[in-house]
Coordinates of C-alpha atoms in Angstrom, one line a residue:
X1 CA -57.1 -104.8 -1.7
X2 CA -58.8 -101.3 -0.3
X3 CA -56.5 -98.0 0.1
X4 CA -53.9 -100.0 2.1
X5 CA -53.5 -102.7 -0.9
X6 CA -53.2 -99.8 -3.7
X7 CA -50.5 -97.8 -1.4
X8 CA -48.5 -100.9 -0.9
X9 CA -47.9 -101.6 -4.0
X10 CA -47.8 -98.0 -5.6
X11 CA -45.5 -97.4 -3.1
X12 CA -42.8 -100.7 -3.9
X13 CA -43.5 -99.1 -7.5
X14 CA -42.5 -96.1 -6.8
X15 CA -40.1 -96.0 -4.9
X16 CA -37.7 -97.8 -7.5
X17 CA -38.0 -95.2 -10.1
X18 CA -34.7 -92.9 -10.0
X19 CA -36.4 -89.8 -11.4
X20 CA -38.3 -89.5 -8.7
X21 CA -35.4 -89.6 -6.3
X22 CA -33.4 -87.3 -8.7
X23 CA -34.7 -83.9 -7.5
X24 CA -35.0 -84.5 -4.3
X25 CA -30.9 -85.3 -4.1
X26 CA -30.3 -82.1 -6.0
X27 CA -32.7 -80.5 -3.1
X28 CA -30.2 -82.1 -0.7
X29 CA -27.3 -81.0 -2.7
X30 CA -28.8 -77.1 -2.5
X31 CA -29.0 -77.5 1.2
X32 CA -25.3 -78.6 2.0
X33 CA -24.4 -75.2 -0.6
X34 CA -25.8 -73.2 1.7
X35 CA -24.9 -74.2 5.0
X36 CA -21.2 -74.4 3.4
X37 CA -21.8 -70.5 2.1
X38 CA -22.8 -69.5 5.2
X39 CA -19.6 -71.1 6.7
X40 CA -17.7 -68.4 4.4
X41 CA -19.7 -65.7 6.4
X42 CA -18.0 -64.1 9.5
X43 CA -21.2 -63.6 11.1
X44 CA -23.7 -67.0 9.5
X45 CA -27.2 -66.5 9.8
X46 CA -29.7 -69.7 10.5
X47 CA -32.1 -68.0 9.2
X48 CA -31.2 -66.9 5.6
X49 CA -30.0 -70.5 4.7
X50 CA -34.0 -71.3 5.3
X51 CA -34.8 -68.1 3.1
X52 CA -32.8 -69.4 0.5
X53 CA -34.0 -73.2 0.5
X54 CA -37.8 -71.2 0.5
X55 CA -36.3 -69.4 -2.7
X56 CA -34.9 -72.2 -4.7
X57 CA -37.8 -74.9 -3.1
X58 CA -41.0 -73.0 -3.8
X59 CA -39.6 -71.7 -6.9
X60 CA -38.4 -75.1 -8.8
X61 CA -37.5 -78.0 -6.9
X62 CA -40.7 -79.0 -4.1
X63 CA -42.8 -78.6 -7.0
X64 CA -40.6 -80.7 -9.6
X65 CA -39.9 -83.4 -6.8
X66 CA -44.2 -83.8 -6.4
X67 CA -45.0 -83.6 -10.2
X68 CA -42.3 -85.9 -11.7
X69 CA -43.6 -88.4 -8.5
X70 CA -47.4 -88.1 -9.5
X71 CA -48.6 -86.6 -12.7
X72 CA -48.0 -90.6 -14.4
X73 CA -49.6 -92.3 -11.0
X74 CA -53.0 -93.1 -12.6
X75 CA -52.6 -91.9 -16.3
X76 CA -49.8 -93.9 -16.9
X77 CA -52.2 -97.2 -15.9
X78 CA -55.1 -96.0 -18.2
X79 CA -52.3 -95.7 -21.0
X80 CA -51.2 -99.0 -20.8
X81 CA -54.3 -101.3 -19.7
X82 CA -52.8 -102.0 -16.2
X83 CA -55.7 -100.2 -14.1
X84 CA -57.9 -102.3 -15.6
X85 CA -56.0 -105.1 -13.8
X86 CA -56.0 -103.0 -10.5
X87 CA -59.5 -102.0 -10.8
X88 CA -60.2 -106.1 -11.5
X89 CA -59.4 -106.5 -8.0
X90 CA -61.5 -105.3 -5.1
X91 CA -60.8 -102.0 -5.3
X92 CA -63.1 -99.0 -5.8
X93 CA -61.8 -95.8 -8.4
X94 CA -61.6 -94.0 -5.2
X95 CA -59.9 -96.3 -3.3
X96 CA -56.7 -95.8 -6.4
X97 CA -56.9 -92.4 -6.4
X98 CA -56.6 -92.1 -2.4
X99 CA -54.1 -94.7 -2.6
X100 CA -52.0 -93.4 -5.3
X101 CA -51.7 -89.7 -3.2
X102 CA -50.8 -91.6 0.1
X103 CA -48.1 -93.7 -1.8
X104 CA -46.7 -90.8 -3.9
X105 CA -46.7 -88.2 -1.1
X106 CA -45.1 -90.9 1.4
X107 CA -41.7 -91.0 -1.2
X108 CA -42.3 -87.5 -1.9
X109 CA -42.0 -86.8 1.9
X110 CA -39.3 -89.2 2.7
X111 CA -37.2 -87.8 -0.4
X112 CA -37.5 -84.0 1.5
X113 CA -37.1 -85.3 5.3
X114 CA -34.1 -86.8 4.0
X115 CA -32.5 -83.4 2.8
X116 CA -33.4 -82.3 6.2
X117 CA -32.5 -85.0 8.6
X118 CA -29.1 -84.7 6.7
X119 CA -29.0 -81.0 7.3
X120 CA -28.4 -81.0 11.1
X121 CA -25.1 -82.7 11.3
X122 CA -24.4 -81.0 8.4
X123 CA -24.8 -77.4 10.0
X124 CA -22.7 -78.9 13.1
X125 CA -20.0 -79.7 10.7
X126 CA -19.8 -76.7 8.4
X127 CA -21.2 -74.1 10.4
X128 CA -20.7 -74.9 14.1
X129 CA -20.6 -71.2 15.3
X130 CA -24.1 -70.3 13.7
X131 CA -27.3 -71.0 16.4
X132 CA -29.7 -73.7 14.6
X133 CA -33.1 -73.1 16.2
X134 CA -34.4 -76.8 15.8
X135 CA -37.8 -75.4 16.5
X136 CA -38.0 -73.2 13.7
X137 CA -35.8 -76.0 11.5
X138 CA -38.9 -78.6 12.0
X139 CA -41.9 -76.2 11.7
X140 CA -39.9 -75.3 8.4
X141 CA -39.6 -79.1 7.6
X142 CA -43.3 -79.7 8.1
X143 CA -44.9 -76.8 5.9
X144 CA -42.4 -77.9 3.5
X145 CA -43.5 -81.4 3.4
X146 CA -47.0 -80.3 3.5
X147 CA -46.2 -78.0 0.4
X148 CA -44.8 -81.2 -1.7
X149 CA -47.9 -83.1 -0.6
X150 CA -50.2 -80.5 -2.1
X151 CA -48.2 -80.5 -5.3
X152 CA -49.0 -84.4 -5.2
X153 CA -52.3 -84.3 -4.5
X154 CA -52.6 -81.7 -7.6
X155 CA -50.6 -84.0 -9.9
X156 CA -52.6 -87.1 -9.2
X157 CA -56.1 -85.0 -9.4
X158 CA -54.5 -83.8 -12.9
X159 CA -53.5 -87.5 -13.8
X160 CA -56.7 -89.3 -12.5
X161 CA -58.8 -86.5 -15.0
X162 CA -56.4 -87.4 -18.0
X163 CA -56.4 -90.7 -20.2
X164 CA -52.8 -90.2 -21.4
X165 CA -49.2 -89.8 -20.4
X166 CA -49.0 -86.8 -22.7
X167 CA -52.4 -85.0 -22.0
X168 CA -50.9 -85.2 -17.5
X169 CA -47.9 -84.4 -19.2
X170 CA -49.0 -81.1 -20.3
X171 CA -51.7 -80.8 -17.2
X172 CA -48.9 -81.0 -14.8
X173 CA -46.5 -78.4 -16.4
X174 CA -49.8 -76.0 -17.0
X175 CA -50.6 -75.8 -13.5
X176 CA -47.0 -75.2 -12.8
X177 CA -46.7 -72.2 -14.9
X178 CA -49.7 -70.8 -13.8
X179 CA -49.8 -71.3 -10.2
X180 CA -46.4 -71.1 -10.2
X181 CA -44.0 -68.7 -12.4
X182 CA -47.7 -66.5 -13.7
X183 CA -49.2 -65.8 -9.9
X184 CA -45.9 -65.5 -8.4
X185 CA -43.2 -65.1 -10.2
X186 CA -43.9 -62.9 -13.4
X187 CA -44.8 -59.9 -13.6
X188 CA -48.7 -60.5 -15.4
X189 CA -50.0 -62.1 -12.3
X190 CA -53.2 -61.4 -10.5
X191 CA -51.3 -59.3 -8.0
X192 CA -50.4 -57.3 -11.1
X193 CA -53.8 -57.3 -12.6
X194 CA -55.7 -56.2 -9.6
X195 CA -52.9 -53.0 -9.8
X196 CA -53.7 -52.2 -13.2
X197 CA -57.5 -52.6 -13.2
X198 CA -58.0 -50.5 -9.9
X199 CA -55.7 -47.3 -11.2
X200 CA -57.8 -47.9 -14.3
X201 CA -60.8 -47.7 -12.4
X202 CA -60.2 -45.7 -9.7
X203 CA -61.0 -48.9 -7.0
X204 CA -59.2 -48.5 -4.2
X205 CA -57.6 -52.4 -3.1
X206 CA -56.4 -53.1 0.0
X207 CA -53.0 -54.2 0.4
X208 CA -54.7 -57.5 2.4
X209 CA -56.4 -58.4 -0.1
X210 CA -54.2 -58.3 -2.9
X211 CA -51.5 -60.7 -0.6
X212 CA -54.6 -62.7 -0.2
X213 CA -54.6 -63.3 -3.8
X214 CA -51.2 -63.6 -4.3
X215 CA -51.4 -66.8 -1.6
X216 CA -53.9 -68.4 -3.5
X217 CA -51.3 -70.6 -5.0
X218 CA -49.8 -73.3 -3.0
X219 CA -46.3 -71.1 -3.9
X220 CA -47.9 -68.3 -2.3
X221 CA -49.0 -69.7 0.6
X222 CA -46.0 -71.7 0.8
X223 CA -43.8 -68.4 0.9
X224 CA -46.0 -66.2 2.8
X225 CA -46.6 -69.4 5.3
X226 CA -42.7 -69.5 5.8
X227 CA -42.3 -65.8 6.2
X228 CA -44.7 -65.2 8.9
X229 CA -44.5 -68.1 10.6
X230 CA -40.5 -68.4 11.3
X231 CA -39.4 -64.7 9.9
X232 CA -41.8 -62.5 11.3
X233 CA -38.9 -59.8 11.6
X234 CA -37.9 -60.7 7.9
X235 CA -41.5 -60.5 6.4
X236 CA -42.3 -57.0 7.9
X237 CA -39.0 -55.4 7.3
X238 CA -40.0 -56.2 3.6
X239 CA -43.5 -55.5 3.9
X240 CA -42.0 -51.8 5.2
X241 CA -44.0 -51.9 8.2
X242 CA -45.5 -54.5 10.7
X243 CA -49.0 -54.4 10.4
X244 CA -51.0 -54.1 13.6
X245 CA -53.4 -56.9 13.9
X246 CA -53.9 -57.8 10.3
X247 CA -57.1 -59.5 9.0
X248 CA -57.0 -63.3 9.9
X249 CA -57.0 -64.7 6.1
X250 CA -53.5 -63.3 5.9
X251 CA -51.8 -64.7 9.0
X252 CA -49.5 -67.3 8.8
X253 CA -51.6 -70.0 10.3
X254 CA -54.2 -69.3 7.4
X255 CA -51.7 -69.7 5.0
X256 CA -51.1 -73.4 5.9
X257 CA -55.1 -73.8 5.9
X258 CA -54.4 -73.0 2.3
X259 CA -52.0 -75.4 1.6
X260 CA -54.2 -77.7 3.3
X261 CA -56.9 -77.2 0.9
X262 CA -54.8 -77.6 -2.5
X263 CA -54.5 -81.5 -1.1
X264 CA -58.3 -82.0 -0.1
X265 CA -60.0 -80.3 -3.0
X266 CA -57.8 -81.6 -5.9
X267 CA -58.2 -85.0 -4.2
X268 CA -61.9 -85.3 -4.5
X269 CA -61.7 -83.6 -7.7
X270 CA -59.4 -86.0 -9.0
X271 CA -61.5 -88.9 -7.5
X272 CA -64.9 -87.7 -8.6
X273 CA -63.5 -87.4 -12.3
X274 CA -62.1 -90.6 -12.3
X275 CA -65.4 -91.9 -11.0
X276 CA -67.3 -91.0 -14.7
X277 CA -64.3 -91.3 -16.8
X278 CA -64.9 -94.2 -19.6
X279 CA -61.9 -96.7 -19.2
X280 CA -62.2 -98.1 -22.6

């Protein structure tokens, strides 16, 4: 069956389930509320309905859509006895775990493209006055896709390293609340730590470092990733000044290498700990 057998039929799995579709309709439903405020504004701005789907995407509803696709993917067959069945066939632990990400992150991705494909005409309709800069409006697309598919990536790792619905259960909404609400979001982050420990010490921190911290997360990447990338203007009227040739590990294309490493390393994480775990 190989890689291409186990994302086949993942995928016609999948793909039936309605919680998995569920958030990425309310993700849909978030976009058509902003274009329509926007369409109360006398002078709409492309650019702040893409803030606001960066607010209420990397904050709740990118993450939510990849975990409720993934965290059961491979912990939900160990539970039951069916990856026994899967594994009976020609297929290597490796070749689930791969497949599993490819199948879950291709519904993942097609649940978020949807939101945007439907965005366009929905712009022309409700906003026809504002400029949509389809340039921007793809790159925004694609790092957001490539955020969801990291958030897969770390929901299968987290359910190929579990032997129960209830222990990915609790993997997946740990990771979420720490890389998530704690580094980002809440004011006892790292950020926040690195604050208090160098006034206690009397260590100096650089502000690049400390935004290279806070991107550490896929959120924070994901955010920062967006800002400098499309909103350049935005993220240094925020940052209170523009920074004149800032270290490389906190430019914008950095930020997407980032994102690109929460979907390699949690994938041969996940597949090396599936490798020695004891099927029963």
């Amino acid at each position: 069956m190989s890689v291409v057998g186990v994302l086949r039929k993942d995928f016609k799995d999948v793909r039936r389930a309605k919680l998995v579709w569920a958030p990425a309709v309310v993700y849909t439903l978030f976009m058509l509320l902003f274009f329509w405020g926007q369409s109360q504004s006398t002078n709409p701005d492309f650019y702040q309905i893409l803030w606001g789907l960066v607010g209420i995407g990397g904050a709740l509803l990118i993450p939510l859509i990849a975990l409720v696709a993934a965290y059961l993917s491979i912990a939900g067959e160990r539970e039951s006895g069916s990856i026994k069945f899967l594994l009976g066939l020609p297929n290597t632990r490796t070749d689930v775990v791969v497949g599993k990400v490819l199948s879950r992150s291709a519904v993942v991705t097609a649940g978020v493209l949807v939101a945007f494909v439907i965005g366009v005409p929905a712009a022309a309709l409700l906003v026809p006055d504002m400029t949509f800069e389809y340039g921007d409006y793809v790159l925004f697309a694609a790092v957001t896709v490539l955020y969801a598919v990291a958030y897969v990536a770390v929901a299968v790792a987290i359910s190929a390293a579990t032997a129960s619905r209830s222990r990915a259960m609790s993997g997946a909404i740990g990771f979420f609340f720490l890389f998530n609400l704690v580094w980002n979001f809440l004011p006892v982050g790292p950020v926040q730590m690195i604050g208090f420990l160098s006034d206690q010490f009397n260590v100096e921190v650089s502000d690049s470092v400390t935004e290279l911290v806070y991107s550490i997360s896929p959120t924070g990447a994901y955010l920062n990733g967006i800002l400098k990338l499309i909103m350049p203007d935005r993220f240094n009227a925020q940052a209170g000044a523009v920074v004149a040739d800032p270290p490389f590990f906190i430019q914008g294309w950095f930020m997407v290498l980032i994102l690109a490493a929460w979907v390699v390393v949690p994938l041969a994480l996940g597949a090396w700990r599936f490798r020695r775990a004891e099927l029963g």
